[in-house]
Amino acid sequence: MRIASVNVNGVRAAAKKGMHEWIAACEPDVICLQEVRAPLEVTAGLVGEDWHVVEQACEIKGRAGVAIASRLPLTDVVAGVDALGGEMGEPVHTGRWIEATVDSPSGPVRIVSVYMHSGTAGTPKMDQKYAMLDAMTARLAVLREQHDRVVVMGDINIAHTENDIKNWKGNLKSAGFLPEERAYLDRWFDAGWVDVHRALEGVKPGPYTWWSQRGQAFDNDSGWRIDYQYASPLLAAKATSVRVDRQASWDARWTDHAPLVVDYAL
């Protein structure tokens, strides 16, 4: 089963710039999309008629939005406040979490697409990010109790270690690399979740999954690894390969992120 995750930075724009060509070349079985910024009927139409698509759109027009597209039917769909509870029903937190189950030869796999707040240090936007991180941490514990095979993926908007951000010294006080944020990823790791990308790539700088649109960040590979697939141990043990589908050149980009693609032997 090939499972991919990508922040499309607006599904309409991505479809015009090359998303379909990537899907055809990648041949994924499941795609988790973040920041679709469109209603389900638009997203489903742009992904293609051969896909089963579920989505939680953001209640604030033109923002966020998460979706799961699968070659096989998706069941037991839960999104937003129904999964995360509490204040996650506020409009600013909508369009950021959706989960569903897909069958595999080895049994059902629980799939989660998540789009974490980016946050801005020292502002209320950071409080929103921490609130969602708290809710996500609680939901991760429930998912581990309920499912043997589960993978939570998407744009977490946090670089975990110095190997996950090129200019780490210059971003020690920046949202996305604050010690308080990175500590959440430590807790998930301590709880048994496996960062599949890092587990297969080993400890080294990169590969990065996001580059600023400003300056020469992409050309210089001055990026951040902020897109993840966190899998339960049973599923992570089935991961056989991982790659980042970084576009060949700046002008070939169809999103400011690059898809994270993992093959699982199921």
PDB file of C-alpha atoms in Angstrom:
ATOM      1  CA  MET A   1       0.000   0.000   0.000  1.00  0.00           C
ATOM      2  CA  ARG A   2       1.502   3.302  -1.103  1.00  0.00           C
ATOM      3  CA  ILE A   3       0.397   6.155   1.158  1.00  0.00           C
ATOM      4  CA  ALA A   4       1.240   9.755   0.347  1.00  0.00           C
ATOM      5  CA  SER A   5       0.726  13.033   2.156  1.00  0.00           C
ATOM      6  CA  VAL A   6       1.000  16.545   0.767  1.00  0.00           C
ATOM      7  CA  ASN A   7      -0.023  20.081   1.634  1.00  0.00           C
ATOM      8  CA  VAL A   8      -1.375  21.239  -1.725  1.00  0.00           C
ATOM      9  CA  ASN A   9      -1.502  24.953  -0.827  1.00  0.00           C
ATOM     10  CA  GLY A  10      -4.898  25.258  -2.493  1.00  0.00           C
ATOM     11  CA  VAL A  11      -6.208  22.301  -4.475  1.00  0.00           C
ATOM     12  CA  ARG A  12      -7.462  24.440  -7.346  1.00  0.00           C
ATOM     13  CA  ALA A  13      -4.039  25.986  -7.921  1.00  0.00           C
ATOM     14  CA  ALA A  14      -2.277  22.644  -7.428  1.00  0.00           C
ATOM     15  CA  ALA A  15      -4.475  20.984 -10.060  1.00  0.00           C
ATOM     16  CA  LYS A  16      -3.571  23.693 -12.581  1.00  0.00           C
ATOM     17  CA  LYS A  17       0.156  23.449 -11.875  1.00  0.00           C
ATOM     18  CA  GLY A  18       0.788  19.696 -11.968  1.00  0.00           C
ATOM     19  CA  MET A  19      -0.981  17.755  -9.210  1.00  0.00           C
ATOM     20  CA  HIS A  20      -2.596  15.335 -11.677  1.00  0.00           C
ATOM     21  CA  GLU A  21       0.727  14.554 -13.312  1.00  0.00           C
ATOM     22  CA  TRP A  22       2.236  13.788  -9.917  1.00  0.00           C
ATOM     23  CA  ILE A  23      -0.655  11.467  -8.979  1.00  0.00           C
ATOM     24  CA  ALA A  24      -0.290   9.578 -12.262  1.00  0.00           C
ATOM     25  CA  ALA A  25       3.461   9.151 -11.791  1.00  0.00           C
ATOM     26  CA  CYS A  26       3.318   8.337  -8.075  1.00  0.00           C
ATOM     27  CA  GLU A  27       0.450   5.806  -8.282  1.00  0.00           C
ATOM     28  CA  PRO A  28      -0.543   6.065  -4.602  1.00  0.00           C
ATOM     29  CA  ASP A  29      -3.308   3.999  -3.031  1.00  0.00           C
ATOM     30  CA  VAL A  30      -4.121   6.671  -0.436  1.00  0.00           C
ATOM     31  CA  ILE A  31      -3.405  10.402  -0.471  1.00  0.00           C
ATOM     32  CA  CYS A  32      -3.845  12.693   2.501  1.00  0.00           C
ATOM     33  CA  LEU A  33      -4.248  16.333   1.476  1.00  0.00           C
ATOM     34  CA  GLN A  34      -3.904  19.441   3.599  1.00  0.00           C
ATOM     35  CA  GLU A  35      -4.759  23.093   2.998  1.00  0.00           C
ATOM     36  CA  VAL A  36      -7.184  22.215   0.197  1.00  0.00           C
ATOM     37  CA  ARG A  37      -9.084  25.500   0.668  1.00  0.00           C
ATOM     38  CA  ALA A  38     -12.123  24.208  -1.249  1.00  0.00           C
ATOM     39  CA  PRO A  39     -15.389  22.346  -0.545  1.00  0.00           C
ATOM     40  CA  LEU A  40     -15.603  18.578  -0.941  1.00  0.00           C
ATOM     41  CA  GLU A  41     -17.295  18.668  -4.340  1.00  0.00           C
ATOM     42  CA  VAL A  42     -14.437  20.731  -5.751  1.00  0.00           C
ATOM     43  CA  THR A  43     -11.701  18.675  -4.112  1.00  0.00           C
ATOM     44  CA  ALA A  44     -13.221  15.347  -5.172  1.00  0.00           C
ATOM     45  CA  GLY A  45     -13.688  16.565  -8.729  1.00  0.00           C
ATOM     46  CA  LEU A  46     -10.103  17.738  -8.990  1.00  0.00           C
ATOM     47  CA  VAL A  47      -8.596  14.561  -7.508  1.00  0.00           C
ATOM     48  CA  GLY A  48     -10.521  12.469 -10.039  1.00  0.00           C
ATOM     49  CA  GLU A  49     -13.529  10.216 -10.460  1.00  0.00           C
ATOM     50  CA  ASP A  50     -11.622   7.013  -9.631  1.00  0.00           C
ATOM     51  CA  TRP A  51     -11.115   8.087  -6.033  1.00  0.00           C
ATOM     52  CA  HIS A  52     -13.160   7.908  -2.849  1.00  0.00           C
ATOM     53  CA  VAL A  53     -12.733  11.290  -1.130  1.00  0.00           C
ATOM     54  CA  VAL A  54     -13.720  12.541   2.318  1.00  0.00           C
ATOM     55  CA  GLU A  55     -13.005  16.008   3.625  1.00  0.00           C
ATOM     56  CA  GLN A  56     -13.404  18.441   6.461  1.00  0.00           C
ATOM     57  CA  ALA A  57     -13.530  21.958   5.059  1.00  0.00           C
ATOM     58  CA  CYS A  58     -12.690  24.978   7.169  1.00  0.00           C
ATOM     59  CA  GLU A  59     -15.615  27.113   8.302  1.00  0.00           C
ATOM     60  CA  ILE A  60     -13.503  30.170   7.442  1.00  0.00           C
ATOM     61  CA  LYS A  61     -13.677  30.471   3.672  1.00  0.00           C
ATOM     62  CA  GLY A  62     -10.407  30.106   1.800  1.00  0.00           C
ATOM     63  CA  ARG A  63      -8.457  28.589   4.680  1.00  0.00           C
ATOM     64  CA  ALA A  64      -7.201  25.176   5.787  1.00  0.00           C
ATOM     65  CA  GLY A  65      -9.201  22.066   4.828  1.00  0.00           C
ATOM     66  CA  VAL A  66      -8.066  18.428   5.053  1.00  0.00           C
ATOM     67  CA  ALA A  67      -9.033  15.456   2.916  1.00  0.00           C
ATOM     68  CA  ILE A  68      -8.320  11.771   2.380  1.00  0.00           C
ATOM     69  CA  ALA A  69      -8.485  10.237  -1.104  1.00  0.00           C
ATOM     70  CA  SER A  70      -8.409   6.456  -1.480  1.00  0.00           C
ATOM     71  CA  ARG A  71      -8.648   3.952  -4.315  1.00  0.00           C
ATOM     72  CA  LEU A  72     -10.702   1.762  -1.970  1.00  0.00           C
ATOM     73  CA  PRO A  73     -13.782   2.851   0.010  1.00  0.00           C
ATOM     74  CA  LEU A  74     -13.290   4.823   3.216  1.00  0.00           C
ATOM     75  CA  THR A  75     -15.355   3.974   6.290  1.00  0.00           C
ATOM     76  CA  ASP A  76     -15.879   5.210   9.857  1.00  0.00           C
ATOM     77  CA  VAL A  77     -15.097   8.819   9.009  1.00  0.00           C
ATOM     78  CA  VAL A  78     -14.563  11.129  11.989  1.00  0.00           C
ATOM     79  CA  ALA A  79     -13.497  14.767  11.707  1.00  0.00           C
ATOM     80  CA  GLY A  80     -12.690  17.837  13.727  1.00  0.00           C
ATOM     81  CA  VAL A  81     -14.375  18.286  17.076  1.00  0.00           C
ATOM     82  CA  ASP A  82     -15.852  14.772  16.935  1.00  0.00           C
ATOM     83  CA  ALA A  83     -12.318  13.409  17.097  1.00  0.00           C
ATOM     84  CA  LEU A  84     -10.493  16.123  19.037  1.00  0.00           C
ATOM     85  CA  GLY A  85     -13.266  17.364  21.307  1.00  0.00           C
ATOM     86  CA  GLY A  86     -13.598  20.564  23.306  1.00  0.00           C
ATOM     87  CA  GLU A  87     -12.707  23.874  21.726  1.00  0.00           C
ATOM     88  CA  MET A  88     -11.693  22.230  18.448  1.00  0.00           C
ATOM     89  CA  GLY A  89     -15.194  23.039  17.240  1.00  0.00           C
ATOM     90  CA  GLU A  90     -14.296  26.722  16.971  1.00  0.00           C
ATOM     91  CA  PRO A  91     -14.098  27.898  13.339  1.00  0.00           C
ATOM     92  CA  VAL A  92     -10.360  28.578  13.493  1.00  0.00           C
ATOM     93  CA  HIS A  93      -9.735  24.905  14.359  1.00  0.00           C
ATOM     94  CA  THR A  94     -11.945  23.444  11.625  1.00  0.00           C
ATOM     95  CA  GLY A  95     -10.548  21.925   8.441  1.00  0.00           C
ATOM     96  CA  ARG A  96      -7.567  20.530  10.314  1.00  0.00           C
ATOM     97  CA  TRP A  97      -8.332  16.896  11.221  1.00  0.00           C
ATOM     98  CA  ILE A  98     -10.049  13.990   9.473  1.00  0.00           C
ATOM     99  CA  GLU A  99      -9.687  10.231   9.897  1.00  0.00           C
ATOM    100  CA  ALA A 100     -11.104   7.174   8.166  1.00  0.00           C
ATOM    101  CA  THR A 101     -10.454   3.454   7.754  1.00  0.00           C
ATOM    102  CA  VAL A 102      -9.364   1.673   4.578  1.00  0.00           C
ATOM    103  CA  ASP A 103      -9.007  -2.077   4.146  1.00  0.00           C
ATOM    104  CA  SER A 104      -5.721  -3.779   3.289  1.00  0.00           C
ATOM    105  CA  PRO A 105      -4.766  -7.447   2.800  1.00  0.00           C
ATOM    106  CA  SER A 106      -3.404  -7.414   6.359  1.00  0.00           C
ATOM    107  CA  GLY A 107      -6.488  -5.822   7.864  1.00  0.00           C
ATOM    108  CA  PRO A 108      -7.948  -2.339   8.313  1.00  0.00           C
ATOM    109  CA  VAL A 109      -5.680   0.694   8.428  1.00  0.00           C
ATOM    110  CA  ARG A 110      -6.765   3.874  10.188  1.00  0.00           C
ATOM    111  CA  ILE A 111      -5.712   6.940   8.194  1.00  0.00           C
ATOM    112  CA  VAL A 112      -5.528  10.469   9.599  1.00  0.00           C
ATOM    113  CA  SER A 113      -4.894  13.693   7.678  1.00  0.00           C
ATOM    114  CA  VAL A 114      -3.900  16.630   9.874  1.00  0.00           C
ATOM    115  CA  TYR A 115      -3.048  20.263   9.201  1.00  0.00           C
ATOM    116  CA  MET A 116      -1.574  21.899  12.283  1.00  0.00           C
ATOM    117  CA  HIS A 117      -1.674  25.648  12.857  1.00  0.00           C
ATOM    118  CA  SER A 118       1.554  27.361  11.820  1.00  0.00           C
ATOM    119  CA  GLY A 119       1.484  29.721  14.789  1.00  0.00           C
ATOM    120  CA  THR A 120       3.288  32.995  15.377  1.00  0.00           C
ATOM    121  CA  ALA A 121       5.500  33.216  18.448  1.00  0.00           C
ATOM    122  CA  GLY A 122       4.177  35.500  21.166  1.00  0.00           C
ATOM    123  CA  THR A 123       0.686  35.921  19.665  1.00  0.00           C
ATOM    124  CA  PRO A 124      -2.759  34.329  20.165  1.00  0.00           C
ATOM    125  CA  LYS A 125      -2.057  32.220  17.070  1.00  0.00           C
ATOM    126  CA  MET A 126       0.492  30.344  19.164  1.00  0.00           C
ATOM    127  CA  ASP A 127      -2.138  29.636  21.802  1.00  0.00           C
ATOM    128  CA  GLN A 128      -4.341  28.136  19.086  1.00  0.00           C
ATOM    129  CA  LYS A 129      -1.485  25.900  17.986  1.00  0.00           C
ATOM    130  CA  TYR A 130      -0.788  24.646  21.508  1.00  0.00           C
ATOM    131  CA  ALA A 131      -4.495  24.008  22.082  1.00  0.00           C
ATOM    132  CA  MET A 132      -4.631  21.816  19.004  1.00  0.00           C
ATOM    133  CA  LEU A 133      -1.379  20.069  19.901  1.00  0.00           C
ATOM    134  CA  ASP A 134      -2.886  19.193  23.293  1.00  0.00           C
ATOM    135  CA  ALA A 135      -6.046  17.864  21.642  1.00  0.00           C
ATOM    136  CA  MET A 136      -4.017  15.923  19.081  1.00  0.00           C
ATOM    137  CA  THR A 137      -1.852  14.341  21.783  1.00  0.00           C
ATOM    138  CA  ALA A 138      -4.959  13.112  23.602  1.00  0.00           C
ATOM    139  CA  ARG A 139      -6.435  11.743  20.364  1.00  0.00           C
ATOM    140  CA  LEU A 140      -3.224   9.895  19.536  1.00  0.00           C
ATOM    141  CA  ALA A 141      -3.564   7.939  22.762  1.00  0.00           C
ATOM    142  CA  VAL A 142      -7.133   6.957  21.854  1.00  0.00           C
ATOM    143  CA  LEU A 143      -6.119   5.904  18.348  1.00  0.00           C
ATOM    144  CA  ARG A 144      -3.419   3.614  19.728  1.00  0.00           C
ATOM    145  CA  GLU A 145      -5.973   1.989  22.017  1.00  0.00           C
ATOM    146  CA  GLN A 146      -8.524   1.458  19.256  1.00  0.00           C
ATOM    147  CA  HIS A 147      -6.387   0.508  16.245  1.00  0.00           C
ATOM    148  CA  ASP A 148      -3.403  -1.763  15.620  1.00  0.00           C
ATOM    149  CA  ARG A 149      -2.616  -0.231  12.234  1.00  0.00           C
ATOM    150  CA  VAL A 150      -2.875   3.545  12.213  1.00  0.00           C
ATOM    151  CA  VAL A 151      -0.907   6.306  10.527  1.00  0.00           C
ATOM    152  CA  VAL A 152      -1.313  10.000  11.310  1.00  0.00           C
ATOM    153  CA  MET A 153       0.119  12.208   8.606  1.00  0.00           C
ATOM    154  CA  GLY A 154       0.217  15.684   7.294  1.00  0.00           C
ATOM    155  CA  ASP A 155       1.632  19.138   7.795  1.00  0.00           C
ATOM    156  CA  ILE A 156       2.503  19.308  11.487  1.00  0.00           C
ATOM    157  CA  ASN A 157       4.276  22.679  11.075  1.00  0.00           C
ATOM    158  CA  ILE A 158       7.048  21.694  13.489  1.00  0.00           C
ATOM    159  CA  ALA A 159      10.629  20.732  12.673  1.00  0.00           C
ATOM    160  CA  HIS A 160      11.541  18.154  15.288  1.00  0.00           C
ATOM    161  CA  THR A 161      15.339  18.362  15.504  1.00  0.00           C
ATOM    162  CA  GLU A 162      18.272  20.281  14.068  1.00  0.00           C
ATOM    163  CA  ASN A 163      18.358  17.722  11.245  1.00  0.00           C
ATOM    164  CA  ASP A 164      14.868  18.807  10.206  1.00  0.00           C
ATOM    165  CA  ILE A 165      15.606  22.452   9.407  1.00  0.00           C
ATOM    166  CA  LYS A 166      18.498  23.836   7.381  1.00  0.00           C
ATOM    167  CA  ASN A 167      18.848  27.143   9.213  1.00  0.00           C
ATOM    168  CA  TRP A 168      18.150  25.876  12.718  1.00  0.00           C
ATOM    169  CA  LYS A 169      20.427  28.408  14.444  1.00  0.00           C
ATOM    170  CA  GLY A 170      18.499  31.291  12.933  1.00  0.00           C
ATOM    171  CA  ASN A 171      15.110  29.866  13.912  1.00  0.00           C
ATOM    172  CA  LEU A 172      15.562  28.989  17.584  1.00  0.00           C
ATOM    173  CA  LYS A 173      12.940  31.586  18.529  1.00  0.00           C
ATOM    174  CA  SER A 174      10.667  31.031  15.522  1.00  0.00           C
ATOM    175  CA  ALA A 175       7.320  29.276  15.508  1.00  0.00           C
ATOM    176  CA  GLY A 176       7.823  25.803  14.136  1.00  0.00           C
ATOM    177  CA  PHE A 177      11.098  25.260  15.978  1.00  0.00           C
ATOM    178  CA  LEU A 178      10.367  26.390  19.524  1.00  0.00           C
ATOM    179  CA  PRO A 179      11.453  23.952  22.253  1.00  0.00           C
ATOM    180  CA  GLU A 180       7.896  23.852  23.600  1.00  0.00           C
ATOM    181  CA  GLU A 181       6.573  22.739  20.201  1.00  0.00           C
ATOM    182  CA  ARG A 182       9.291  20.179  19.583  1.00  0.00           C
ATOM    183  CA  ALA A 183       8.570  18.653  22.995  1.00  0.00           C
ATOM    184  CA  TYR A 184       5.184  17.455  21.708  1.00  0.00           C
ATOM    185  CA  LEU A 185       6.907  15.356  19.042  1.00  0.00           C
ATOM    186  CA  ASP A 186       9.187  13.956  21.746  1.00  0.00           C
ATOM    187  CA  ARG A 187       6.092  12.876  23.696  1.00  0.00           C
ATOM    188  CA  TRP A 188       4.603  11.145  20.673  1.00  0.00           C
ATOM    189  CA  PHE A 189       7.866   9.298  20.115  1.00  0.00           C
ATOM    190  CA  ASP A 190       8.024   8.322  23.797  1.00  0.00           C
ATOM    191  CA  ALA A 191       4.437   7.044  23.542  1.00  0.00           C
ATOM    192  CA  GLY A 192       5.495   4.606  20.816  1.00  0.00           C
ATOM    193  CA  TRP A 193       4.640   6.474  17.623  1.00  0.00           C
ATOM    194  CA  VAL A 194       7.195   5.987  14.864  1.00  0.00           C
ATOM    195  CA  ASP A 195       8.321   8.829  12.608  1.00  0.00           C
ATOM    196  CA  VAL A 196       8.452   6.569   9.552  1.00  0.00           C
ATOM    197  CA  HIS A 197      10.356   9.022   7.390  1.00  0.00           C
ATOM    198  CA  ARG A 198      13.179   9.433   9.881  1.00  0.00           C
ATOM    199  CA  ALA A 199      13.192   5.748  10.806  1.00  0.00           C
ATOM    200  CA  LEU A 200      13.857   4.746   7.201  1.00  0.00           C
ATOM    201  CA  GLU A 201      16.129   7.651   6.229  1.00  0.00           C
ATOM    202  CA  GLY A 202      18.288   7.534   9.327  1.00  0.00           C
ATOM    203  CA  VAL A 203      19.748  10.435  11.280  1.00  0.00           C
ATOM    204  CA  LYS A 204      21.026  13.069   8.856  1.00  0.00           C
ATOM    205  CA  PRO A 205      20.101  16.560   7.645  1.00  0.00           C
ATOM    206  CA  GLY A 206      16.813  16.489   5.716  1.00  0.00           C
ATOM    207  CA  PRO A 207      15.311  15.488   3.413  1.00  0.00           C
ATOM    208  CA  TYR A 208      13.119  18.571   3.732  1.00  0.00           C
ATOM    209  CA  THR A 209       9.462  18.828   2.718  1.00  0.00           C
ATOM    210  CA  TRP A 210       8.805  22.587   2.665  1.00  0.00           C
ATOM    211  CA  TRP A 211      10.669  25.595   1.348  1.00  0.00           C
ATOM    212  CA  SER A 212       9.792  29.253   1.631  1.00  0.00           C
ATOM    213  CA  GLN A 213       8.607  30.898  -1.567  1.00  0.00           C
ATOM    214  CA  ARG A 214      10.907  33.809  -0.775  1.00  0.00           C
ATOM    215  CA  GLY A 215      14.483  34.163  -1.995  1.00  0.00           C
ATOM    216  CA  GLN A 216      16.456  31.134  -3.120  1.00  0.00           C
ATOM    217  CA  ALA A 217      15.268  28.754  -0.397  1.00  0.00           C
ATOM    218  CA  PHE A 218      14.195  26.013  -2.816  1.00  0.00           C
ATOM    219  CA  ASP A 219      17.233  26.281  -5.086  1.00  0.00           C
ATOM    220  CA  ASN A 220      19.554  26.203  -2.065  1.00  0.00           C
ATOM    221  CA  ASP A 221      17.540  23.424  -0.383  1.00  0.00           C
ATOM    222  CA  SER A 222      17.163  25.655   2.658  1.00  0.00           C
ATOM    223  CA  GLY A 223      14.066  23.859   3.858  1.00  0.00           C
ATOM    224  CA  TRP A 224      12.124  22.460   6.767  1.00  0.00           C
ATOM    225  CA  ARG A 225      10.939  18.888   7.374  1.00  0.00           C
ATOM    226  CA  ILE A 226       7.474  19.609   8.746  1.00  0.00           C
ATOM    227  CA  ASP A 227       5.401  16.927   6.972  1.00  0.00           C
ATOM    228  CA  TYR A 228       5.278  13.543   8.691  1.00  0.00           C
ATOM    229  CA  GLN A 229       3.818  10.071   8.742  1.00  0.00           C
ATOM    230  CA  TYR A 230       3.547   8.912  12.354  1.00  0.00           C
ATOM    231  CA  ALA A 231       2.631   5.215  12.441  1.00  0.00           C
ATOM    232  CA  SER A 232       1.771   2.749  15.184  1.00  0.00           C
ATOM    233  CA  PRO A 233       4.592   0.232  15.762  1.00  0.00           C
ATOM    234  CA  LEU A 234       2.783  -2.627  13.993  1.00  0.00           C
ATOM    235  CA  LEU A 235       2.238  -0.562  10.857  1.00  0.00           C
ATOM    236  CA  ALA A 236       5.627   1.148  10.995  1.00  0.00           C
ATOM    237  CA  ALA A 237       7.298  -2.280  10.938  1.00  0.00           C
ATOM    238  CA  LYS A 238       5.686  -2.821   7.534  1.00  0.00           C
ATOM    239  CA  ALA A 239       7.176   0.336   5.990  1.00  0.00           C
ATOM    240  CA  THR A 240       9.606  -0.642   3.247  1.00  0.00           C
ATOM    241  CA  SER A 241      10.547   2.625   1.547  1.00  0.00           C
ATOM    242  CA  VAL A 242      10.117   6.368   1.817  1.00  0.00           C
ATOM    243  CA  ARG A 243      10.758   9.271  -0.488  1.00  0.00           C
ATOM    244  CA  VAL A 244      10.105  12.985  -0.782  1.00  0.00           C
ATOM    245  CA  ASP A 245       8.846  13.855  -4.265  1.00  0.00           C
ATOM    246  CA  ARG A 246      10.745  17.126  -4.466  1.00  0.00           C
ATOM    247  CA  GLN A 247      10.087  18.874  -7.749  1.00  0.00           C
ATOM    248  CA  ALA A 248      12.972  19.039 -10.201  1.00  0.00           C
ATOM    249  CA  SER A 249      13.124  22.835 -10.256  1.00  0.00           C
ATOM    250  CA  TRP A 250      11.526  25.909  -8.723  1.00  0.00           C
ATOM    251  CA  ASP A 251       9.356  26.581 -11.765  1.00  0.00           C
ATOM    252  CA  ALA A 252       8.059  22.975 -11.753  1.00  0.00           C
ATOM    253  CA  ARG A 253       6.564  23.307  -8.272  1.00  0.00           C
ATOM    254  CA  TRP A 254       2.819  22.772  -7.909  1.00  0.00           C
ATOM    255  CA  THR A 255       2.854  23.445  -4.166  1.00  0.00           C
ATOM    256  CA  ASP A 256       5.348  24.909  -1.705  1.00  0.00           C
ATOM    257  CA  HIS A 257       5.542  21.479  -0.024  1.00  0.00           C
ATOM    258  CA  ALA A 258       6.742  18.206  -1.511  1.00  0.00           C
ATOM    259  CA  PRO A 259       4.750  14.975  -1.149  1.00  0.00           C
ATOM    260  CA  LEU A 260       5.933  12.460   1.435  1.00  0.00           C
ATOM    261  CA  VAL A 261       5.442   8.947   0.031  1.00  0.00           C
ATOM    262  CA  VAL A 262       5.731   5.711   2.040  1.00  0.00           C
ATOM    263  CA  ASP A 263       5.281   2.128   0.864  1.00  0.00           C
ATOM    264  CA  TYR A 264       3.900  -0.382   3.394  1.00  0.00           C
ATOM    265  CA  ALA A 265       4.093  -4.133   2.778  1.00  0.00           C
ATOM    266  CA  LEU A 266       0.520  -5.055   3.658  1.00  0.00           C
TER     267      LEU A 266
END
